[in-house]
Short mmCIF file of C-alpha atoms in Angstrom, two decimals:
data_model
loop_
_atom_site.label_atom_id
_atom_site.label_comp_id
_atom_site.label_asym_id
_atom_site.label_seq_id
_atom_site.Cartn_x
_atom_site.Cartn_y
_atom_site.Cartn_z
CA MET A 13 8.57 -1.12 147.68
CA ASP A 14 5.37 -0.59 145.69
CA LYS A 15 4.28 2.57 143.89
CA THR A 16 2.17 3.81 146.82
CA GLU A 17 5.11 3.50 149.24
CA CYS A 18 7.41 5.20 146.75
CA ARG A 19 5.00 8.13 146.30
CA LYS A 20 4.68 8.52 150.07
CA MET A 21 8.47 8.48 150.57
CA VAL A 22 9.08 11.06 147.83
CA ARG A 23 6.22 13.29 149.06
CA ALA A 24 7.87 13.43 152.51
CA ALA A 25 11.27 14.23 150.97
CA LYS A 26 9.76 17.04 148.87
CA LYS A 27 8.08 18.58 151.93
CA ALA A 28 11.46 18.68 153.70
CA VAL A 29 12.95 20.98 151.03
CA PRO A 30 11.96 24.68 151.15
CA LEU A 31 10.49 26.15 147.95
CA GLU A 32 13.43 28.51 147.33
CA GLU A 33 15.87 25.61 147.60
CA LYS A 34 13.73 23.59 145.16
CA LYS A 35 13.93 26.51 142.72
CA GLN A 36 17.74 26.67 143.04
CA ARG A 37 18.07 22.94 142.56
CA SER A 38 15.65 23.12 139.63
CA ALA A 39 17.92 25.63 137.89
CA GLN A 40 20.66 22.98 137.88
CA VAL A 41 18.33 20.37 136.41
CA MET A 42 16.99 22.68 133.72
CA ALA A 43 20.52 23.85 132.79
CA ARG A 44 21.34 20.22 132.08
CA VAL A 45 18.22 19.93 129.92
CA GLU A 46 19.27 23.06 127.96
CA ALA A 47 22.67 21.49 127.31
CA LEU A 48 21.20 18.35 125.72
CA PRO A 49 21.73 18.24 121.95
CA GLN A 50 18.14 17.01 121.57
CA PHE A 51 16.89 20.21 123.21
CA GLN A 52 19.21 22.47 121.26
CA GLN A 53 18.05 20.96 117.97
CA ALA A 54 14.35 20.76 118.83
CA ARG A 55 11.96 23.32 117.40
CA THR A 56 8.85 22.05 119.23
CA VAL A 57 9.15 21.12 122.90
CA LEU A 58 6.45 19.94 125.27
CA LEU A 59 7.11 21.12 128.79
CA TYR A 60 4.89 21.42 131.88
CA TRP A 61 3.98 24.38 134.08
CA SER A 62 5.33 23.22 137.43
CA MET A 63 3.58 22.91 140.75
CA ASP A 64 5.46 23.85 143.93
CA ASP A 65 6.61 20.28 144.57
CA GLU A 66 8.03 19.68 141.07
CA VAL A 67 11.18 20.73 139.24
CA PHE A 68 10.43 24.42 138.60
CA THR A 69 9.94 25.16 134.89
CA HIS A 70 8.47 28.68 134.76
CA ASP A 71 11.78 30.49 134.14
CA PHE A 72 12.84 27.91 131.54
CA CYS A 73 9.57 28.24 129.66
CA ASN A 74 9.77 32.04 129.72
CA ARG A 75 13.36 31.97 128.47
CA TRP A 76 12.60 29.77 125.45
CA TYR A 77 9.05 30.44 124.22
CA SER A 78 10.11 33.22 121.83
CA SER A 79 12.63 31.01 119.99
CA LYS A 80 10.99 27.57 120.17
CA CYS A 81 7.41 26.37 120.02
CA MET A 82 6.87 25.61 123.71
CA LEU A 83 3.78 23.53 124.43
CA LEU A 84 2.12 22.99 127.78
CA PRO A 85 -0.46 20.36 128.72
CA CYS A 86 -4.03 21.28 129.68
CA VAL A 87 -6.09 18.78 131.65
CA ASP A 88 -9.29 17.74 129.87
CA GLY A 89 -11.06 15.03 131.89
CA ASP A 90 -8.65 12.09 131.93
CA ASP A 91 -6.48 13.37 129.09
CA LEU A 92 -3.95 16.08 128.40
CA ARG A 93 -4.51 18.49 125.50
CA LEU A 94 -1.63 20.62 124.27
CA ARG A 95 -1.57 24.36 123.71
CA GLN A 96 1.28 26.69 122.81
CA TYR A 97 2.73 28.89 125.53
CA THR A 98 3.00 32.44 124.18
CA GLY A 99 3.98 34.20 127.40
CA PRO A 100 2.73 34.57 130.99
CA GLU A 101 -0.36 36.49 129.87
CA CYS A 102 -1.70 33.41 128.04
CA LEU A 103 -2.05 31.37 131.24
CA GLN A 104 -5.15 30.72 133.25
CA ALA A 105 -5.65 28.39 136.21
CA GLY A 106 -6.70 24.96 135.02
CA PRO A 107 -10.08 23.75 136.25
CA GLN A 108 -8.95 20.46 137.86
CA PHE A 109 -5.69 21.29 139.62
CA GLY A 110 -5.28 25.08 139.36
CA ILE A 111 -2.07 24.64 137.34
CA GLY A 112 -1.32 27.36 134.79
CA GLU A 113 -2.62 26.31 131.37
CA PRO A 114 -2.35 28.28 128.12
CA THR A 115 -5.43 29.57 126.41
CA GLY A 116 -5.65 29.45 122.64
CA PRO A 117 -6.17 26.74 120.08
CA GLU A 118 -5.31 23.13 120.77
CA PHE A 119 -2.04 21.92 119.23
CA THR A 120 -2.84 18.63 117.51
CA ASP A 121 0.16 17.93 115.24
CA LEU A 122 1.80 15.54 117.69
CA ASP A 123 4.33 14.39 115.07
CA ARG A 124 5.92 17.84 115.33
CA VAL A 125 6.74 17.37 119.03
CA GLU A 126 10.47 16.61 119.07
CA MET A 127 11.17 16.62 122.79
CA ILE A 128 9.06 16.20 125.93
CA VAL A 129 10.21 17.27 129.39
CA VAL A 130 8.30 15.03 131.78
CA PRO A 131 7.69 15.46 135.50
CA GLY A 132 7.40 12.46 137.77
CA VAL A 133 7.26 11.34 141.35
CA ALA A 134 10.18 8.94 140.91
CA PHE A 135 12.53 7.64 138.24
CA ASP A 136 15.08 4.84 138.17
CA ARG A 137 18.42 4.23 136.52
CA GLN A 138 16.71 2.28 133.72
CA ASN A 139 14.71 5.45 132.83
CA ASN A 140 11.43 4.16 134.23
CA ARG A 141 8.97 6.63 135.76
CA ILE A 142 6.28 6.71 138.42
CA GLY A 143 3.78 9.52 138.04
CA ARG A 144 1.06 10.73 140.39
CA GLY A 145 -1.14 7.76 139.51
CA ARG A 146 -3.75 9.01 137.06
CA GLY A 147 -1.93 7.97 133.86
CA PHE A 148 -2.11 11.40 132.16
CA TYR A 149 1.47 11.30 130.89
CA ASP A 150 1.53 7.60 130.02
CA ARG A 151 -1.43 8.13 127.68
CA LEU A 152 0.11 11.27 126.16
CA LEU A 153 3.55 9.71 125.72
CA LYS A 154 2.06 6.78 123.79
CA SER A 155 0.67 9.28 121.26
CA THR A 156 4.11 10.88 120.71
CA PRO A 157 6.36 7.86 120.06
CA ASN A 158 8.94 9.82 118.04
CA ALA A 159 9.55 12.54 120.64
CA TYR A 160 12.66 12.35 122.83
CA LYS A 161 11.36 11.89 126.39
CA VAL A 162 13.36 13.48 129.21
CA GLY A 163 12.36 12.96 132.81
CA VAL A 164 13.37 15.71 135.24
CA ALA A 165 13.68 15.26 139.00
CA PHE A 166 15.55 16.13 142.14
CA ASN A 167 18.31 13.75 143.28
CA PHE A 168 16.09 12.21 145.96
CA GLN A 169 13.57 11.15 143.27
CA LEU A 170 16.08 8.86 141.52
CA PHE A 171 16.15 5.22 142.65
CA ASP A 172 18.10 2.18 141.53
CA THR A 173 14.84 0.48 140.57
CA ILE A 174 11.13 1.29 140.86
CA PRO A 175 8.06 -0.85 140.19
CA VAL A 176 7.06 -0.91 136.52
CA GLU A 177 3.81 -1.99 134.91
CA PRO A 178 3.16 -2.81 131.22
CA PHE A 179 1.39 0.52 130.57
CA ASP A 180 4.25 2.64 131.98
CA VAL A 181 6.18 4.52 129.29
CA PRO A 182 9.93 4.78 129.95
CA MET A 183 11.96 7.91 129.35
CA ASP A 184 14.81 8.13 126.88
CA PHE A 185 16.87 9.99 129.48
CA VAL A 186 16.49 11.22 133.07
CA VAL A 187 18.09 14.44 134.32
CA VAL A 188 18.65 15.15 138.01
CA GLU A 189 20.71 17.86 139.69
CA ASP A 190 24.14 16.25 139.52
CA LYS A 191 23.86 13.46 136.93
#
């Protein structure tokens, strides 16, 4: 199976799950993230504002932004810039994908990022990741080598093995609903 086939298979599986069920299953995933010692100890966490087909992160972000520095990515051409999430009122629809992105100054002290919660299309048991294909996260993850990288996914996005290329950045840990 190549990356294109994998993306197609996962896209079909995601479409088969109603949004409300995805949100319920996401709560299990994010509860596991909250329980990680790396999350509990982290002061600065990079998250993502989820789209309807991803592990839902809105509630998680809203629960933690007042006690941790929660960062969200903002698409800028082919790169991701980081800004601090300070509550729902700071979001605006991003120009490329319509995803909620915080307004405010860019966060540039990447050495302060202690943990990154990373979405993906697929992950494997060796902590490899397939994204949507534009390389946004691979480029960002290379600039934050000291951050603990946690992939989050639904059970059907975890495979025994997936194709890996030299530029793909592996996760330190992958969290799914029941593992």
